[in-house]
Amino acid sequence: MDSGQLYPLGAKVSVRQTHRPWFIFAVVAILLSTVTLMTVRTIAVDATMQDLEQQSRIDAGLKVAFLKAVLERPRALPLILARDRDVTDTLTAPTQEHLDALNRKLQDLVEGTNASVIYVIDRRGVAIASSNWREPSSFVGVDYSFRQYFSRAMAEGKAEHFALGSISLRPGLYISQRVGPPDNPIGVVVAKAEFDQLERDWRDAQRPTYVTDAHGVVLITSIESWRFMVEAPLSPPVQAEIRSSLQFGDAPLLPLPITRERQLSGDAATIDALLPGASVAGFVEMSLPVPSTPWSLRYLLPVQPQLDNSVGQAQVLSMAILLPLLGLAALVIWRRQTSLRHIAAEQAARIELERRVLERTTDLSRARDRLEAEIADHRATENRLQGVQEELVQANRLAILGQVAAGVAHEINQPVATIRAYADNAITYLDRQREDAARDNLTEIAGLTERIGSITEDLKALARRGRSAAEPVDMREAIAGALVLLKSRFSGRLDRVEIRAEEQDLYAIGNRLRLEQVLINLIQNALEAVEPVADGAVVVSAGRDADRIHIRIEDNGGGIAPAIQEQLFSPFNSSKEKGLGLGLVIAKDIVTDYGGKLSVETSSQGTIFLIDLKQADR
């Protein structure tokens, strides 16, 4: 066989060896990518549903706590009035003088409570006095003997009944208390509580929320068209009882446009719901009982936006890891193919030159061995590099997780400290039997929990912009609220703070909770800056100019270092030993959200933070 026949044979072998590995590589790459994407999607869906369930449970728990607080205040009115001398005297001897005095008293009481109307019913079921006695829709003289809250209160001593007003045609909770002993009742006191403000707050949150009674009828809802709809068709006896009592007027009691898909846990499920003006969408439904009532609160959290985002991010991340690996495999195949081609060429050349350059055979074999060793070393190096890269990615994730967790703790420290102070005060008031003062402290605690929810939303705004509904905010009250929250941390040092806000009508466009958070951050920074100064002072002044509101926080501390000042409003840039540099970032983001500006002037004599906001029309 001559040399001219050997080289083409080597070329044929090289072509077969080149095509087959690439074909196998393509098939494996496609299968691996498909399996990876499907697996990652399944894992991401499960993790997202768990996160949504946990988030909905927290949100629903807060809403139940707030609803309970709203219910507690009007519940005391009928109990107190049932023992009132004016009520018992009027029911015993309903003279015109007694009736006029009682009507005026009820009118005065309703203006200072959450009740929409208070009225007194005699033993026949006829209203003899009412807080709306002067209005055309007065309840005086109306027969309420058919109402369950009257009959149950006369029989059992007290009752609570949610119904549509027969005169006002407004839904509300009727809270009634019997007057007189059980064996000789002389009447009933009724207070009606309406939930318009609560429903507006729920609508502003843009998360469908509603409350159902024991029969599954929707009583309180953020979606007006769902009121008096039912979770499941009512049995004919129950429907007949509701119709005869006129509890919900002539409402058709239609089923809610909700289809339940699967149960996640005992109180959570996935559903499909048709919202007004929108198409069918998926939600996580959290169902929690409302304490002291037979009601249940349903909270719906949208699934698809967060699910799409999580699945997309997970798939992008998986492909970001998989594609370099496939590229590395392709590189290895290419290098191997290159090596094989070189080997084939060397084999052909060696056969061709064997008769003339026999002594070079040994050198070519050694060169081939060195090349294979280099390829093996290269593979080992690439494997080690891949391991180091994966360790760096994991370390970066853990670092970010720690920063975010510490940021949350930093931002909610003040509300939590204030909650502790209010809780201690409430215990003291209860020991002294000052229930009204204790109840006020508990109401403040409920408000502060709402504040914590707002703060965590603001921390999320570092990655996803969002804003609370804007409204007129009295900046003098906001400054006073910020000082109340700072009192627990800077006890005995708030005398360094001077407030200069004599002007009236200092109303800015924003949200009070978020603007108080800005003031807390800036005043806290100022107090910390003047701590080492013997005559340290902080001056907080407020004024207006044309259509703008200006807030100025000035201290005589040592100023801000130039290195810190250059990136003052960048995340995780702080001069404090344990600070994370999140406070000013959040403060500037909140002010900017409401069309304002946050700026700073600093020197060695002190620092001035300037807040410029739009003035609200009132």
Coordinates of C-alpha atoms in Angstrom, one line a residue:
M1 CA 0.0 0.0 0.0
D2 CA 1.6 3.3 -1.0
S3 CA 1.4 6.6 0.8
G4 CA -1.2 8.2 -1.5
Q5 CA -3.8 5.7 -0.2
L6 CA -3.1 6.2 3.5
Y7 CA -4.0 9.9 3.8
P8 CA -7.6 9.7 2.4
L9 CA -8.3 6.8 4.8
G10 CA -7.2 9.0 7.7
A11 CA -9.4 11.8 6.5
K12 CA -12.5 9.5 6.4
V13 CA -11.9 8.4 9.9
S14 CA -11.6 12.1 11.0
V15 CA -14.9 13.0 9.4
R16 CA -16.8 10.2 11.1
Q17 CA -15.2 10.9 14.5
T18 CA -16.1 14.7 14.1
H19 CA -19.8 14.3 13.2
R20 CA -20.9 11.7 15.6
P21 CA -19.8 13.4 18.9
W22 CA -21.5 16.7 17.8
F23 CA -24.7 14.9 17.0
I24 CA -24.7 13.1 20.4
F25 CA -23.8 16.5 22.1
A26 CA -26.7 18.2 20.5
V27 CA -29.2 15.5 21.5
V28 CA -27.9 15.5 25.1
A29 CA -27.9 19.3 25.3
I30 CA -31.5 19.5 24.2
L31 CA -32.7 16.7 26.6
L32 CA -30.7 18.2 29.5
S33 CA -32.1 21.7 28.9
T34 CA -35.6 20.5 28.6
V35 CA -35.4 18.4 31.8
T36 CA -33.6 21.2 33.7
L37 CA -36.3 23.8 32.7
M38 CA -39.1 21.4 33.7
T39 CA -37.5 20.5 37.0
V40 CA -36.7 24.1 37.9
R41 CA -40.2 25.1 37.0
T42 CA -41.7 22.5 39.3
I43 CA -39.3 23.5 42.2
A44 CA -40.0 27.2 41.6
V45 CA -43.8 26.7 41.6
D46 CA -43.7 24.7 44.9
A47 CA -41.4 27.3 46.6
T48 CA -43.5 30.2 45.3
M49 CA -46.8 28.6 46.5
Q50 CA -45.3 28.1 49.9
D51 CA -44.1 31.8 50.0
L52 CA -47.5 33.0 48.9
E53 CA -49.2 30.9 51.5
Q54 CA -47.0 32.2 54.3
Q55 CA -47.4 35.8 53.1
S56 CA -51.2 35.5 52.8
R57 CA -51.3 34.0 56.3
I58 CA -49.4 37.0 57.7
D59 CA -51.5 39.6 55.8
A60 CA -54.8 37.9 56.7
G61 CA -53.8 37.7 60.4
L62 CA -53.1 41.4 60.5
K63 CA -56.5 42.1 58.9
V64 CA -58.3 39.9 61.4
A65 CA -56.5 41.7 64.3
F66 CA -57.5 45.1 62.9
L67 CA -61.1 43.9 62.3
K68 CA -61.3 42.7 65.9
A69 CA -60.1 46.1 67.1
V70 CA -62.7 47.8 65.1
L71 CA -65.4 45.6 66.6
E72 CA -64.4 46.0 70.2
R73 CA -65.1 49.7 70.5
P74 CA -68.8 49.9 69.7
R75 CA -69.5 46.7 71.7
A76 CA -69.1 48.5 75.0
L77 CA -71.8 51.1 74.2
P78 CA -75.0 48.9 74.6
L79 CA -73.6 47.3 77.8
I80 CA -72.9 50.7 79.4
L81 CA -76.2 52.3 78.3
A82 CA -78.2 49.3 79.5
R83 CA -77.2 50.4 83.1
D84 CA -77.6 54.1 82.5
R85 CA -80.2 55.9 84.7
D86 CA -81.6 58.0 81.8
V87 CA -82.3 54.8 79.8
T88 CA -84.0 52.9 82.5
D89 CA -86.0 56.0 83.7
T90 CA -87.2 56.6 80.1
L91 CA -88.2 53.0 79.5
T92 CA -90.0 52.9 82.8
A93 CA -91.7 56.3 82.5
P94 CA -91.5 57.5 78.8
T95 CA -92.5 61.1 79.4
Q96 CA -91.7 63.7 76.7
E97 CA -89.1 65.3 79.0
H98 CA -87.3 61.9 79.5
L99 CA -87.5 61.1 75.7
D100 CA -86.1 64.5 74.7
A101 CA -83.2 64.2 77.2
L102 CA -82.4 60.7 76.1
N103 CA -82.5 61.6 72.4
R104 CA -80.0 64.4 72.9
K105 CA -77.8 62.1 75.0
L106 CA -77.7 59.4 72.3
Q107 CA -77.0 62.1 69.7
D108 CA -73.9 63.3 71.7
L109 CA -72.7 59.8 72.3
V110 CA -72.7 58.7 68.6
E111 CA -70.6 61.6 67.5
G112 CA -67.6 60.4 69.7
T113 CA -67.7 56.7 68.9
N114 CA -67.5 54.3 65.9
A115 CA -71.2 53.6 66.0
S116 CA -73.3 55.0 63.2
V117 CA -76.5 55.1 65.2
I118 CA -77.6 54.3 68.8
Y119 CA -81.3 53.7 69.7
V120 CA -83.4 52.4 72.5
I121 CA -86.4 49.9 72.0
D122 CA -89.1 49.3 74.5
R123 CA -90.4 45.8 75.4
R124 CA -92.9 45.8 72.5
G125 CA -90.0 46.3 70.0
V126 CA -90.8 49.9 69.1
A127 CA -87.9 52.4 69.1
I128 CA -88.6 55.2 71.5
A129 CA -85.3 57.2 71.3
S130 CA -82.5 57.4 68.7
S131 CA -79.4 59.3 68.0
N132 CA -80.8 60.2 64.6
W133 CA -84.1 61.5 66.0
R134 CA -83.8 64.9 64.2
E135 CA -83.2 63.3 60.8
P136 CA -86.0 62.5 58.2
S137 CA -84.9 58.8 58.5
S138 CA -85.3 58.7 62.3
F139 CA -85.7 55.3 63.9
V140 CA -88.1 56.7 66.5
G141 CA -91.5 55.0 66.3
V142 CA -90.3 52.1 64.0
D143 CA -91.2 48.6 65.1
Y144 CA -88.1 46.3 65.3
S145 CA -89.8 43.4 67.0
F146 CA -89.1 41.3 63.8
R147 CA -85.3 41.8 64.1
Q148 CA -83.3 38.9 65.6
Y149 CA -81.1 41.3 67.6
F150 CA -84.2 42.4 69.5
S151 CA -85.7 39.0 70.2
R152 CA -82.4 37.4 71.1
A153 CA -81.4 40.2 73.4
M154 CA -84.7 40.0 75.2
A155 CA -84.3 36.2 75.6
E156 CA -80.6 35.9 76.1
G157 CA -79.5 39.3 77.4
K158 CA -77.4 40.4 74.4
A159 CA -77.0 39.7 70.7
E160 CA -75.0 40.7 67.6
H161 CA -76.7 40.6 64.2
F162 CA -75.3 41.7 60.8
A163 CA -78.1 43.0 58.5
L164 CA -79.2 45.5 55.9
G165 CA -80.9 48.5 57.6
S166 CA -84.6 48.5 56.9
I167 CA -84.7 52.4 56.8
S168 CA -81.1 53.4 56.0
L169 CA -80.6 50.5 53.6
R170 CA -76.9 50.5 54.7
P171 CA -75.3 47.2 56.0
G172 CA -73.9 47.0 59.4
L173 CA -73.5 45.1 62.7
Y174 CA -76.3 45.6 65.2
I175 CA -75.1 45.1 68.8
S176 CA -77.9 44.9 71.3
Q177 CA -78.1 44.6 75.1
R178 CA -81.2 43.9 77.3
V179 CA -82.3 46.5 79.8
G180 CA -83.7 45.2 83.1
P181 CA -83.7 41.8 84.8
P182 CA -84.2 38.6 82.8
D183 CA -87.6 37.9 84.3
N184 CA -88.9 41.5 83.7
P185 CA -87.0 43.1 80.8
I186 CA -88.1 46.7 80.0
G187 CA -86.3 47.2 76.6
V188 CA -83.2 46.8 74.5
V189 CA -80.3 49.2 73.7
V190 CA -78.9 48.8 70.1
A191 CA -75.7 50.3 68.6
K192 CA -75.1 49.9 64.9
A193 CA -71.5 49.7 63.6
E194 CA -70.7 50.2 59.9
F195 CA -67.4 49.3 58.2
D196 CA -67.1 51.8 55.3
Q197 CA -63.6 53.0 56.4
L198 CA -62.4 49.4 56.9
E199 CA -63.6 48.5 53.4
R200 CA -62.0 51.6 51.9
D201 CA -58.7 50.5 53.5
W202 CA -59.0 47.0 52.1
R203 CA -59.7 48.5 48.6
D204 CA -56.7 50.7 48.8
A205 CA -54.5 47.6 49.5
Q206 CA -55.7 46.1 46.1
R207 CA -56.0 42.6 47.6
P208 CA -59.6 41.1 47.5
T209 CA -60.7 40.7 51.1
Y210 CA -64.2 39.7 52.5
V211 CA -65.9 38.4 55.6
T212 CA -68.6 35.7 55.6
D213 CA -71.0 34.7 58.3
A214 CA -71.8 31.1 59.4
H215 CA -73.9 30.5 56.3
G216 CA -71.2 31.7 53.9
V217 CA -72.9 35.0 53.1
V218 CA -70.5 37.9 52.3
L219 CA -71.0 40.7 54.9
I220 CA -67.9 43.0 54.7
T221 CA -66.0 43.2 51.4
S222 CA -63.5 45.2 49.5
I223 CA -65.4 44.4 46.3
E224 CA -68.8 46.1 46.6
S225 CA -70.5 43.8 44.0
W226 CA -69.7 40.7 46.1
R227 CA -71.7 41.9 49.1
F228 CA -74.5 39.5 50.2
M229 CA -73.3 36.8 47.7
V230 CA -72.7 33.3 49.1
E231 CA -69.8 30.9 49.0
A232 CA -72.1 28.0 48.2
P233 CA -75.9 27.8 47.4
L234 CA -78.0 28.0 50.6
S235 CA -80.4 25.3 51.5
P236 CA -84.1 26.2 51.1
P237 CA -84.8 26.4 54.8
V238 CA -81.9 28.7 55.5
Q239 CA -82.7 30.9 52.5
A240 CA -86.4 31.1 53.6
E241 CA -85.3 32.1 57.1
I242 CA -83.1 34.9 55.8
R243 CA -85.8 36.1 53.4
S244 CA -88.5 36.3 56.2
S245 CA -86.2 38.2 58.6
L246 CA -85.3 40.8 55.9
Q247 CA -81.7 40.4 57.1
F248 CA -80.2 41.2 53.6
G249 CA -83.2 42.9 52.1
D250 CA -84.0 41.6 48.6
A251 CA -80.4 40.6 47.8
P252 CA -80.5 37.6 45.3
L253 CA -77.8 35.7 47.4
L254 CA -76.0 34.5 44.2
P255 CA -72.9 32.3 44.5
L256 CA -69.5 34.1 44.4
P257 CA -67.6 33.8 41.0
I258 CA -65.0 31.6 42.7
T259 CA -63.8 28.1 41.8
R260 CA -61.7 26.2 44.3
E261 CA -58.8 24.3 42.8
R262 CA -56.9 22.5 45.6
Q263 CA -56.3 22.7 49.3
L264 CA -52.8 23.8 50.3
S265 CA -53.3 23.5 54.1
G266 CA -56.0 23.6 56.6
D267 CA -56.7 27.3 56.1
A268 CA -55.2 27.9 52.6
A269 CA -56.3 26.9 49.1
T270 CA -55.8 27.9 45.5
I271 CA -58.8 29.3 43.7
D272 CA -59.8 30.9 40.4
A273 CA -61.8 34.1 40.8
L274 CA -63.5 36.5 38.4
L275 CA -63.0 40.1 39.6
P276 CA -65.1 42.9 38.3
G277 CA -63.7 44.3 35.1
A278 CA -61.1 41.6 34.8
S279 CA -60.7 38.1 33.5
V280 CA -60.5 34.9 35.6
A281 CA -57.2 34.9 37.6
G282 CA -55.6 32.5 40.1
F283 CA -55.3 33.4 43.8
V284 CA -54.1 31.9 47.1
E285 CA -57.1 32.1 49.5
M286 CA -56.4 32.3 53.2
S287 CA -59.3 31.7 55.5
L288 CA -59.1 32.7 59.2
P289 CA -61.8 32.9 61.9
V290 CA -62.6 36.2 63.4
P291 CA -62.4 35.9 67.2
S292 CA -65.5 36.5 69.3
T293 CA -67.7 36.2 66.1
P294 CA -69.1 33.3 63.9
W295 CA -67.4 35.1 61.0
S296 CA -64.5 34.0 58.8
L297 CA -62.2 36.4 56.9
R298 CA -61.1 35.4 53.4
Y299 CA -58.0 37.1 51.9
L300 CA -57.0 36.6 48.2
L301 CA -53.4 36.9 47.1
P302 CA -52.7 36.9 43.3
V303 CA -50.6 34.0 42.2
Q304 CA -49.7 34.6 38.6
P305 CA -47.5 37.7 38.8
Q306 CA -45.2 36.3 41.5
L307 CA -45.3 32.8 40.0
D308 CA -44.3 34.1 36.5
N309 CA -41.5 36.2 38.1
S310 CA -40.2 33.3 40.3
V311 CA -40.3 30.7 37.5
G312 CA -38.7 33.1 35.0
Q313 CA -35.9 34.0 37.4
A314 CA -35.3 30.3 38.3
Q315 CA -35.2 29.2 34.7
V316 CA -32.9 32.1 33.7
L317 CA -30.6 31.2 36.6
S318 CA -30.6 27.5 35.7
M319 CA -29.8 28.3 32.1
A320 CA -27.1 30.7 33.2
I321 CA -25.5 27.8 35.0
L322 CA -26.3 25.1 32.4
L323 CA -25.2 27.0 29.3
P324 CA -21.6 27.6 30.5
L325 CA -21.4 23.9 31.4
L326 CA -22.6 23.0 27.9
G327 CA -20.2 25.5 26.4
L328 CA -17.4 23.9 28.5
A329 CA -18.5 20.5 27.2
A330 CA -18.5 21.8 23.6
L331 CA -15.0 23.2 24.2
V332 CA -13.8 19.8 25.4
I333 CA -15.3 18.1 22.4
W334 CA -13.8 20.7 20.0
R335 CA -10.4 20.3 21.7
R336 CA -10.7 16.5 21.4
Q337 CA -11.8 16.7 17.8
T338 CA -8.9 19.0 17.1
S339 CA -6.6 16.6 18.9
L340 CA -8.0 13.7 16.9
R341 CA -7.5 15.6 13.6
H342 CA -4.0 16.3 14.6
I343 CA -3.5 12.6 15.5
A344 CA -4.9 11.5 12.2
A345 CA -2.7 13.9 10.3
E346 CA 0.3 12.8 12.3
Q347 CA -0.5 9.2 11.7
A348 CA -0.8 9.8 7.9
A349 CA 2.4 11.8 7.9
R350 CA 4.2 9.2 10.0
I351 CA 3.3 6.4 7.5
E352 CA 4.2 8.6 4.6
L353 CA 7.6 9.5 6.1
E354 CA 8.2 6.2 7.9
R355 CA 10.8 5.0 5.4
R356 CA 12.7 8.3 5.4
V357 CA 12.2 9.7 9.0
L358 CA 12.0 6.5 11.1
E359 CA 13.9 8.2 13.9
R360 CA 11.2 10.8 14.3
T361 CA 8.5 8.3 15.2
T362 CA 9.5 8.3 18.9
D363 CA 9.4 12.2 19.0
L364 CA 5.9 12.3 17.5
S365 CA 4.6 9.8 20.0
R366 CA 6.0 11.8 22.9
A367 CA 4.4 15.0 21.5
R368 CA 1.1 13.2 21.3
D369 CA 1.5 12.1 25.0
R370 CA 2.3 15.6 26.1
L371 CA -0.8 17.0 24.2
E372 CA -3.1 14.4 25.9
A373 CA -1.6 15.3 29.3
E374 CA -2.2 19.0 28.7
I375 CA -5.8 18.2 27.8
A376 CA -6.2 16.3 31.0
D377 CA -4.7 19.1 33.0
H378 CA -6.9 21.6 31.3
R379 CA -10.0 19.6 32.2
A380 CA -8.9 19.3 35.8
T381 CA -8.3 23.1 36.0
E382 CA -11.7 23.9 34.5
N383 CA -13.4 21.6 37.0
R384 CA -11.7 23.3 39.9
L385 CA -12.6 26.8 38.4
Q386 CA -16.3 25.7 38.2
G387 CA -16.2 24.6 41.9
V388 CA -14.8 28.0 43.0
Q389 CA -17.4 29.9 41.0
E390 CA -20.2 27.9 42.6
E391 CA -18.8 28.6 46.1
L392 CA -18.6 32.4 45.3
V393 CA -22.2 32.4 44.0
Q394 CA -23.4 30.7 47.3
A395 CA -21.4 33.1 49.4
N396 CA -22.8 36.1 47.6
R397 CA -26.4 34.8 48.2
L398 CA -25.8 34.3 51.9
A399 CA -24.3 37.8 52.2
I400 CA -27.3 39.4 50.5
L401 CA -29.6 37.4 52.7
G402 CA -27.9 38.7 55.9
Q403 CA -28.0 42.3 54.7
V404 CA -31.7 42.2 54.0
A405 CA -32.5 40.5 57.3
A406 CA -30.5 43.0 59.2
G407 CA -32.1 45.8 57.2
V408 CA -35.5 44.7 58.3
A409 CA -34.5 44.5 61.9
H410 CA -33.0 48.0 61.6
E411 CA -36.1 49.6 60.2
I412 CA -38.7 48.0 62.5
N413 CA -36.7 48.6 65.7
Q414 CA -38.5 51.9 66.6
P415 CA -42.1 50.6 66.1
V416 CA -41.3 47.4 68.1
A417 CA -39.8 49.4 70.9
T418 CA -42.9 51.6 71.0
I419 CA -45.2 48.6 71.0
R420 CA -43.3 47.3 74.0
A421 CA -43.8 50.6 75.8
Y422 CA -47.5 50.7 75.0
A423 CA -47.9 47.1 76.1
D424 CA -46.2 47.8 79.5
N425 CA -48.5 50.8 80.0
A426 CA -51.5 48.7 79.2
I427 CA -50.6 46.2 81.9
T428 CA -50.2 49.0 84.4
Y429 CA -53.6 50.5 83.4
L430 CA -55.2 47.1 83.8
D431 CA -53.7 46.6 87.2
R432 CA -55.2 50.0 88.1
Q433 CA -58.5 49.0 86.5
R434 CA -58.3 51.8 84.0
E435 CA -59.7 49.9 81.1
D436 CA -60.3 52.9 78.8
A437 CA -56.6 53.9 79.0
A438 CA -55.5 50.3 78.5
R439 CA -57.8 50.0 75.5
D440 CA -56.3 53.2 74.0
N441 CA -52.8 51.6 74.4
L442 CA -53.9 48.4 72.7
T443 CA -55.4 50.5 69.8
E444 CA -52.1 52.2 69.4
I445 CA -50.4 48.8 69.3
A446 CA -52.7 47.7 66.5
G447 CA -51.8 50.9 64.6
L448 CA -48.1 50.3 65.0
T449 CA -48.4 46.7 63.6
E450 CA -49.8 48.4 60.5
R451 CA -46.8 50.7 60.5
I452 CA -44.4 47.7 60.6
G453 CA -46.2 46.3 57.5
S454 CA -45.7 49.6 55.8
I455 CA -42.0 49.6 56.7
T456 CA -41.5 46.1 55.3
E457 CA -43.2 47.2 52.1
D458 CA -40.7 50.1 51.9
L459 CA -37.8 47.7 52.3
K460 CA -39.2 45.8 49.3
A461 CA -39.3 49.0 47.4
L462 CA -35.4 48.9 47.2
A463 CA -35.9 46.2 44.5
R464 CA -39.4 46.9 43.3
R465 CA -40.9 50.4 43.3
G466 CA -44.2 50.9 44.9
R467 CA -46.1 53.6 46.8
S468 CA -48.9 54.0 49.3
A469 CA -52.0 56.0 48.5
A470 CA -51.3 59.8 48.8
E471 CA -53.5 61.9 51.1
P472 CA -53.1 65.3 53.0
V473 CA -50.8 64.8 56.0
D474 CA -50.5 67.3 58.8
M475 CA -46.7 67.6 59.1
R476 CA -46.9 68.9 62.6
E477 CA -48.7 65.8 63.7
A478 CA -46.3 63.7 61.7
I479 CA -43.3 65.3 63.6
A480 CA -45.1 64.7 66.9
G481 CA -45.7 61.1 66.0
A482 CA -42.1 60.6 65.1
L483 CA -41.0 61.9 68.5
V484 CA -43.4 59.5 70.2
L485 CA -41.7 56.6 68.5
L486 CA -38.2 57.9 69.3
K487 CA -39.1 58.4 73.0
S488 CA -38.3 54.8 74.0
R489 CA -34.9 54.7 72.4
F490 CA -33.8 58.3 73.3
S491 CA -35.4 58.5 76.8
G492 CA -34.1 61.6 78.6
R493 CA -32.4 62.9 75.5
L494 CA -35.3 64.3 73.5
D495 CA -34.9 67.6 75.4
R496 CA -32.1 68.3 72.9
V497 CA -34.8 68.5 70.2
E498 CA -36.4 71.8 69.5
I499 CA -39.6 72.0 67.3
R500 CA -40.3 75.2 65.4
A501 CA -43.6 74.8 63.6
E502 CA -45.9 77.6 64.6
E503 CA -47.6 77.9 61.2
Q504 CA -51.0 76.3 60.7
D505 CA -52.2 74.2 57.7
L506 CA -48.8 72.5 57.1
Y507 CA -50.4 69.8 55.1
A508 CA -48.3 67.9 52.6
I509 CA -49.2 65.3 50.0
G510 CA -48.1 61.8 51.1
N511 CA -48.8 59.0 53.5
R512 CA -48.5 59.7 57.3
L513 CA -46.9 56.4 58.2
R514 CA -44.3 56.6 55.5
L515 CA -43.5 60.3 56.1
E516 CA -43.2 59.6 59.9
Q517 CA -40.7 56.9 58.9
V518 CA -38.6 59.5 57.0
L519 CA -38.7 61.9 60.0
I520 CA -37.7 59.1 62.4
N521 CA -34.7 58.2 60.4
L522 CA -33.5 61.8 60.0
I523 CA -34.2 62.9 63.6
Q524 CA -32.6 59.6 64.9
N525 CA -29.4 60.3 62.8
A526 CA -29.3 63.9 64.1
L527 CA -29.6 62.8 67.8
E528 CA -26.9 60.2 67.3
A529 CA -24.7 62.8 65.7
V530 CA -24.9 65.2 68.7
E531 CA -24.5 62.5 71.4
P532 CA -20.7 63.3 71.8
V533 CA -21.3 67.1 71.8
A534 CA -21.7 68.7 75.2
D535 CA -24.1 71.4 74.0
G536 CA -25.6 69.2 71.2
A537 CA -28.9 70.3 69.8
V538 CA -31.3 69.3 67.1
V539 CA -33.7 71.8 65.6
V540 CA -36.7 70.6 63.6
S541 CA -38.5 73.4 61.7
A542 CA -41.5 73.4 59.3
G543 CA -42.9 76.0 57.0
R544 CA -44.4 76.5 53.6
D545 CA -43.6 78.6 50.5
A546 CA -46.1 79.0 47.7
D547 CA -47.3 75.4 47.0
R548 CA -44.4 73.6 48.8
I549 CA -43.9 72.4 52.4
H550 CA -40.4 72.6 53.8
I551 CA -39.1 70.5 56.7
R552 CA -35.6 71.2 58.0
I553 CA -33.7 68.9 60.5
E554 CA -30.5 70.6 61.7
D555 CA -27.9 69.4 64.2
N556 CA -24.6 70.8 65.5
G557 CA -22.7 67.5 65.3
G558 CA -19.4 66.8 63.6
G559 CA -20.9 66.6 60.1
I560 CA -20.7 63.8 57.5
A561 CA -17.3 62.6 56.3
P562 CA -16.6 63.3 52.6
A563 CA -16.1 59.6 51.8
I564 CA -19.6 58.9 53.2
Q565 CA -21.2 62.0 51.7
E566 CA -20.2 61.0 48.1
Q567 CA -22.5 57.9 48.2
L568 CA -24.8 59.0 51.1
F569 CA -28.0 57.8 49.4
S570 CA -26.5 54.5 48.1
P571 CA -27.6 51.2 49.7
F572 CA -25.3 49.8 52.5
N573 CA -23.2 53.0 52.8
S574 CA -23.0 53.9 56.5
S575 CA -20.7 55.6 58.9
K576 CA -22.1 53.6 61.9
E577 CA -20.3 50.6 63.1
K578 CA -23.4 48.4 63.0
G579 CA -25.3 50.4 60.4
L580 CA -26.3 49.0 57.0
G581 CA -26.9 52.3 55.2
L582 CA -30.6 51.5 54.4
G583 CA -32.3 54.3 56.3
L584 CA -31.5 57.3 54.0
V585 CA -32.0 55.2 50.9
I586 CA -35.6 54.4 52.1
A587 CA -36.2 58.0 53.2
K588 CA -35.2 59.4 49.8
D589 CA -37.3 56.8 48.0
I590 CA -40.4 57.7 50.1
V591 CA -40.0 61.4 49.6
T592 CA -39.4 61.0 45.8
D593 CA -42.5 58.8 45.5
Y594 CA -44.7 61.7 46.6
G595 CA -43.1 64.2 44.2
G596 CA -40.7 65.6 46.8
K597 CA -36.9 66.0 47.2
L598 CA -34.5 65.1 50.0
S599 CA -31.2 67.0 50.1
V600 CA -28.3 67.5 52.6
E601 CA -25.9 70.2 53.6
T602 CA -23.0 69.4 55.9
S603 CA -19.8 70.8 57.3
S604 CA -17.7 70.4 60.4
Q605 CA -20.2 72.6 62.3
G606 CA -23.1 70.3 61.7
T607 CA -25.6 68.8 59.1
I608 CA -28.9 70.0 57.7
F609 CA -31.4 67.7 55.9
L610 CA -34.0 69.4 53.8
I611 CA -37.3 67.8 52.9
D612 CA -39.3 69.5 50.2
L613 CA -42.9 68.2 49.6
K614 CA -46.0 69.3 47.6
Q615 CA -48.5 71.2 49.6
A616 CA -52.0 69.5 49.8
D617 CA -55.2 71.2 48.8
R618 CA -57.7 71.3 51.7

